[in-house]
mmCIF file of C-alpha atoms and ligand atoms in Angstrom:
data_model
loop_
_atom_site.group_PDB
_atom_site.id
_atom_site.type_symbol
_atom_site.label_atom_id
_atom_site.label_comp_id
_atom_site.label_asym_id
_atom_site.label_seq_id
_atom_site.Cartn_x
_atom_site.Cartn_y
_atom_site.Cartn_z
ATOM 1 C CA MET A 1 47.277 -56.812 -0.442
ATOM 2 C CA ALA A 2 46.230 -59.361 -3.003
ATOM 3 C CA ASP A 3 42.585 -59.020 -1.775
ATOM 4 C CA GLU A 4 42.686 -55.390 -2.202
ATOM 5 C CA ALA A 5 44.014 -55.680 -5.674
ATOM 6 C CA SER A 6 41.302 -58.187 -6.733
ATOM 7 C CA SER A 7 38.576 -56.157 -5.284
ATOM 8 C CA THR A 8 39.649 -53.054 -7.216
ATOM 9 C CA HIS A 9 40.018 -55.052 -10.434
ATOM 10 C CA SER A 10 37.472 -57.843 -10.245
ATOM 11 C CA GLY A 11 38.315 -60.948 -12.230
ATOM 12 C CA VAL A 12 42.021 -60.294 -12.073
ATOM 13 C CA GLN A 13 43.595 -62.205 -9.322
ATOM 14 C CA SER A 14 47.353 -62.578 -8.859
ATOM 15 C CA THR A 15 47.734 -62.082 -12.514
ATOM 16 C CA PRO A 16 49.499 -59.088 -14.024
ATOM 17 C CA PHE A 17 47.357 -57.145 -16.458
ATOM 18 C CA VAL A 18 47.899 -54.533 -18.881
ATOM 19 C CA ARG A 19 47.722 -50.854 -17.905
ATOM 20 C CA ARG A 20 45.467 -48.419 -19.747
ATOM 21 C CA ILE A 21 48.288 -45.926 -20.246
ATOM 22 C CA PRO A 22 51.970 -47.077 -20.053
ATOM 23 C CA CYS A 23 54.570 -45.549 -17.885
ATOM 24 C CA LYS A 24 57.630 -43.499 -18.980
ATOM 25 C CA ARG A 25 60.042 -46.416 -18.618
ATOM 26 C CA CYS A 26 57.885 -48.844 -20.555
ATOM 27 C CA LEU A 27 57.379 -46.267 -23.262
ATOM 28 C CA ASN A 28 61.031 -46.110 -23.455
ATOM 29 C CA HIS A 29 61.219 -49.918 -23.773
ATOM 30 C CA TYR A 30 58.675 -49.731 -26.649
ATOM 31 C CA ALA A 31 60.487 -46.915 -28.494
ATOM 32 C CA GLN A 32 63.916 -48.472 -28.270
ATOM 33 C CA TYR A 33 62.923 -52.097 -28.802
ATOM 34 C CA PRO A 34 64.998 -54.084 -29.555
ATOM 35 C CA THR A 35 68.088 -52.727 -27.840
ATOM 36 C CA LYS A 36 71.324 -54.730 -28.584
ATOM 37 C CA ASN A 37 70.860 -56.693 -25.380
ATOM 38 C CA GLU A 38 67.233 -57.535 -26.227
ATOM 39 C CA GLU A 39 68.187 -58.626 -29.649
ATOM 40 C CA ALA A 40 71.121 -60.745 -28.160
ATOM 41 C CA ASN A 41 68.853 -62.255 -25.544
ATOM 42 C CA GLY A 42 65.880 -62.692 -27.916
ATOM 43 C CA ALA A 43 63.814 -60.720 -25.358
ATOM 44 C CA GLN A 44 60.117 -60.163 -26.260
ATOM 45 C CA LEU A 45 58.294 -56.903 -26.017
ATOM 46 C CA VAL A 46 56.757 -56.622 -22.552
ATOM 47 C CA ALA A 47 53.703 -54.457 -21.979
ATOM 48 C CA CYS A 48 53.421 -52.052 -18.972
ATOM 49 C CA CYS A 49 51.462 -54.085 -16.529
ATOM 50 C CA GLU A 50 50.034 -53.453 -13.038
ATOM 51 C CA ASP A 51 51.420 -55.959 -10.591
ATOM 52 C CA SER A 52 49.350 -58.011 -8.280
ATOM 53 C CA SER A 53 50.098 -56.239 -5.196
ATOM 54 C CA ALA A 54 48.577 -52.823 -4.252
ATOM 55 C CA SER A 55 51.840 -51.029 -5.505
ATOM 56 C CA ASP A 56 51.430 -48.072 -7.832
ATOM 57 C CA GLU A 57 54.388 -49.228 -9.708
ATOM 58 C CA CYS A 58 54.200 -51.246 -12.996
ATOM 59 C CA THR A 59 55.885 -54.766 -12.988
ATOM 60 C CA ARG A 60 58.842 -53.444 -14.975
ATOM 61 C CA CYS A 61 59.701 -50.460 -12.496
ATOM 62 C CA LYS A 62 58.916 -52.712 -9.503
ATOM 63 C CA HIS A 63 61.256 -55.468 -10.600
ATOM 64 C CA GLY A 64 63.845 -52.926 -11.566
ATOM 65 C CA ASN A 65 63.376 -51.065 -8.270
ATOM 66 C CA LYS A 66 62.963 -47.842 -10.098
ATOM 67 C CA PRO A 67 60.462 -45.039 -9.905
ATOM 68 C CA CYS A 68 57.422 -45.482 -12.187
ATOM 69 C CA GLU A 69 56.858 -42.129 -13.755
ATOM 70 C CA LYS A 70 53.761 -40.937 -15.520
ATOM 71 C CA ILE A 71 53.834 -39.637 -19.086
ATOM 72 C CA ASP A 72 53.297 -36.026 -19.664
ATOM 73 C CA LYS A 73 49.703 -35.302 -20.780
ATOM 74 C CA ALA A 74 50.775 -34.051 -24.128
ATOM 75 C CA PHE A 75 52.380 -37.468 -25.174
ATOM 76 C CA ILE A 76 49.749 -39.761 -23.818
ATOM 77 C CA ALA A 77 48.142 -40.378 -27.168
ATOM 78 C CA VAL A 78 51.507 -41.477 -28.817
ATOM 79 C CA ALA A 79 52.337 -43.616 -25.886
ATOM 80 C CA LYS A 80 48.892 -45.395 -25.930
ATOM 81 C CA LYS A 81 49.380 -46.132 -29.656
ATOM 82 C CA LEU A 82 52.630 -47.856 -29.062
ATOM 83 C CA HIS A 83 51.245 -49.565 -25.998
ATOM 84 C CA GLU A 84 48.253 -51.011 -27.910
ATOM 85 C CA HIS A 85 50.375 -52.312 -30.849
ATOM 86 C CA ALA A 86 53.018 -53.629 -28.411
ATOM 87 C CA GLN A 87 50.474 -56.138 -27.306
ATOM 88 C CA ALA A 88 50.293 -57.583 -30.713
ATOM 89 C CA GLY A 89 54.039 -58.029 -30.863
ATOM 90 C CA TYR A 90 56.924 -56.334 -32.989
ATOM 91 C CA THR A 91 54.646 -55.594 -35.944
ATOM 92 C CA ASP A 92 55.052 -53.131 -38.731
ATOM 93 C CA LYS A 93 52.324 -51.076 -37.178
ATOM 94 C CA PHE A 94 54.252 -51.056 -33.848
ATOM 95 C CA LYS A 95 57.381 -50.056 -35.729
ATOM 96 C CA LYS A 96 55.518 -47.100 -37.342
ATOM 97 C CA TYR A 97 54.892 -45.586 -33.971
ATOM 98 C CA GLN A 98 58.349 -46.095 -32.481
ATOM 99 C CA LEU A 99 59.877 -42.957 -33.902
ATOM 100 C CA ALA A 100 57.052 -40.924 -32.552
ATOM 101 C CA GLY A 101 57.599 -42.558 -29.222
ATOM 102 C CA ARG A 102 61.280 -41.631 -29.261
ATOM 103 C CA LYS A 103 60.518 -38.018 -30.169
ATOM 104 C CA ALA A 104 58.017 -37.841 -27.271
ATOM 105 C CA LEU A 105 60.598 -39.268 -24.964
ATOM 106 C CA PHE A 106 63.180 -36.676 -26.143
ATOM 107 C CA LYS A 107 60.701 -33.760 -25.647
ATOM 108 C CA MET A 108 59.748 -35.023 -22.231
ATOM 109 C CA GLN A 109 63.368 -35.256 -21.131
ATOM 110 C CA ASN A 110 63.911 -31.585 -22.375
ATOM 111 C CA ARG A 111 60.847 -30.502 -20.484
ATOM 112 C CA SER A 112 61.922 -32.090 -17.280
ATOM 113 C CA ARG A 113 65.370 -30.684 -17.691
ATOM 114 C CA ALA A 114 63.852 -27.121 -18.084
ATOM 115 C CA ARG A 115 61.690 -27.829 -14.934
ATOM 116 C CA ASN A 116 64.693 -28.842 -13.077
ATOM 117 C CA ARG A 117 66.533 -25.637 -14.087
ATOM 118 C CA ARG A 118 63.587 -23.606 -13.024
ATOM 119 C CA THR A 119 63.503 -25.445 -9.721
ATOM 120 C CA LYS A 120 67.145 -24.705 -9.367
ATOM 121 C CA LYS A 121 66.407 -20.999 -10.075
ATOM 122 C CA ASP A 122 63.731 -21.021 -7.537
ATOM 123 C CA LYS A 123 65.873 -22.541 -4.879
ATOM 124 C CA ILE A 124 68.461 -19.943 -5.513
ATOM 125 C CA ALA A 125 65.942 -17.195 -5.205
ATOM 126 C CA ILE A 126 64.445 -18.608 -2.027
ATOM 127 C CA LYS A 127 67.996 -18.921 -0.438
ATOM 128 C CA GLU A 128 68.805 -15.278 -1.570
ATOM 129 C CA HIS A 129 65.421 -14.066 -0.079
ATOM 130 C CA ALA A 130 66.143 -16.145 3.200
ATOM 131 C CA ARG A 131 69.505 -14.416 3.463
ATOM 132 C CA GLU A 132 68.122 -10.988 2.946
ATOM 133 C CA ALA A 133 65.557 -11.705 5.636
ATOM 134 C CA ARG A 134 68.294 -12.906 8.046
ATOM 135 C CA ALA A 135 70.278 -9.812 7.271
ATOM 136 C CA LEU A 136 67.109 -7.535 8.002
ATOM 137 C CA THR A 137 66.575 -9.391 11.255
ATOM 138 C CA ASP A 138 70.216 -8.957 12.109
ATOM 139 C CA LEU A 139 69.940 -5.259 11.446
ATOM 140 C CA LYS A 140 66.668 -4.968 13.500
ATOM 141 C CA ILE A 141 68.398 -6.748 16.393
ATOM 142 C CA ARG A 142 71.348 -4.335 16.110
ATOM 143 C CA LEU A 143 68.993 -1.388 16.011
ATOM 144 C CA ASP A 144 67.105 -2.657 18.985
ATOM 145 C CA MET A 145 70.426 -3.064 20.854
ATOM 146 C CA ALA A 146 71.446 0.399 19.869
ATOM 147 C CA ASN A 147 68.148 1.799 21.033
ATOM 148 C CA SER A 148 68.438 0.028 24.270
ATOM 149 C CA LEU A 149 72.012 1.252 24.730
ATOM 150 C CA SER A 150 70.913 4.782 24.064
ATOM 151 C CA VAL A 151 68.089 4.414 26.548
ATOM 152 C CA ILE A 152 70.526 2.926 29.163
ATOM 153 C CA ALA A 153 72.968 5.882 28.381
ATOM 154 C CA ASN A 154 70.202 8.284 28.702
ATOM 155 C CA ALA A 155 69.059 6.829 31.949
ATOM 156 C CA ALA A 156 72.555 6.817 33.205
ATOM 157 C CA SER A 157 73.000 10.463 32.311
ATOM 158 C CA ILE A 158 69.791 11.338 34.197
ATOM 159 C CA LEU A 159 70.775 9.321 37.155
ATOM 160 C CA ALA A 160 74.183 11.086 37.170
ATOM 161 C CA TYR A 161 72.612 14.404 36.878
ATOM 162 C CA ASN A 162 70.123 13.638 39.662
ATOM 163 C CA LYS A 163 73.063 12.545 41.849
ATOM 164 C CA TRP A 164 74.841 15.800 41.080
ATOM 165 C CA HIS A 165 71.807 17.587 41.835
ATOM 166 C CA THR A 166 71.358 15.738 45.166
ATOM 167 C CA VAL A 167 74.955 16.216 45.970
ATOM 168 C CA ALA A 168 74.797 19.964 45.011
ATOM 169 C CA THR A 169 71.614 20.483 47.122
ATOM 170 C CA TYR A 170 73.308 18.625 50.124
ATOM 171 C CA ASP A 171 76.526 20.608 49.637
ATOM 172 C CA ARG A 172 74.407 23.744 49.484
ATOM 173 C CA GLU A 173 72.958 22.838 52.834
ATOM 174 C CA VAL A 174 76.367 22.117 54.303
ATOM 175 C CA ALA A 175 77.613 25.400 52.866
ATOM 176 C CA ASP A 176 74.730 27.312 54.341
ATOM 177 C CA ASN A 177 75.102 25.706 57.758
ATOM 178 C CA TYR A 178 78.951 26.304 57.518
ATOM 179 C CA GLN A 179 78.169 29.917 56.560
ATOM 180 C CA GLY A 180 75.870 30.003 59.616
ATOM 181 C CA VAL A 181 78.686 28.909 61.770
ATOM 182 C CA LEU A 182 81.036 31.435 60.244
ATOM 183 C CA ASP A 183 78.342 34.124 60.738
ATOM 184 C CA ASP A 184 77.950 33.158 64.431
ATOM 185 C CA GLU A 185 81.631 33.147 64.928
ATOM 186 C CA ALA A 186 82.018 36.558 63.213
ATOM 187 C CA ASP A 187 79.242 37.909 65.388
ATOM 188 C CA GLU A 188 81.077 36.569 68.510
ATOM 189 C CA ILE A 189 84.350 38.228 67.483
ATOM 190 C CA GLU A 190 82.484 41.439 66.798
ATOM 191 C CA TYR A 191 80.776 41.244 70.024
ATOM 192 C CA ALA A 192 84.253 40.491 71.703
ATOM 193 C CA GLU A 193 85.671 43.265 69.941
ATOM 194 C CA SER A 194 83.070 45.650 70.798
ATOM 195 C CA ASP A 195 83.239 44.467 74.438
ATOM 196 C CA SER A 196 87.028 45.307 74.394
ATOM 197 C CA ASP A 197 86.167 48.637 72.622
ATOM 198 C CA GLU A 198 83.904 49.422 75.526
ATOM 199 C CA GLU A 199 86.571 48.255 77.982
ATOM 200 C CA THR A 200 89.078 50.540 76.411
ATOM 201 C CA GLU A 201 86.560 53.323 76.324
ATOM 202 C CA GLU A 202 85.753 52.715 79.932
ATOM 203 C CA GLN A 203 89.516 52.593 80.670
ATOM 204 C CA ALA A 204 89.998 55.844 78.969
HETATM 205 ZN ZN1 ZN B 1 55.484 -49.625 -16.965
HETATM 206 ZN ZN1 ZN B 2 56.652 -48.177 -14.632
#
């Protein structure tokens, strides 16, 4: 890790060095300095420094275990001024830029709040869209099911019709056969009757 840092920044080995642009937390430190605590402790201004590890965080954020955030482009110039003067200490020139630094921080906070609001709105819109998509899928499934059911019902009615048709044909055959039997019987009866007629005729 140390090797990597020293190779990237030759001449700086295991020694913290001042960043070109301070981070948001360090800008806040510059703008608010000295806070009541810092005044009570007699704490000095501390510049935003790269730490000796390959970490992207500055020493302040790393030690505080807090995210090291970049400054919005629009406020880099103000931040750099404070940063430069901070390295000379709590001077009048430094004090002159503190108000601008506080204003920059205030504006950045408002911007990030607006961004969060937009993100929230987007998230709601995405959720709404997902819900609509789910409802549509649900509807499609129901329609598919309804279609399938109607196909099945149709098939069932065709099957029933065919069955009836088959049964009807079968019945007709039976009926025809039965009619044939009846006809034969009728013929036989007629024949017998005619026989008896003949007999009576003969007898007469
Ligand atoms: Zn910093
Ligand atoms: Zn930082």
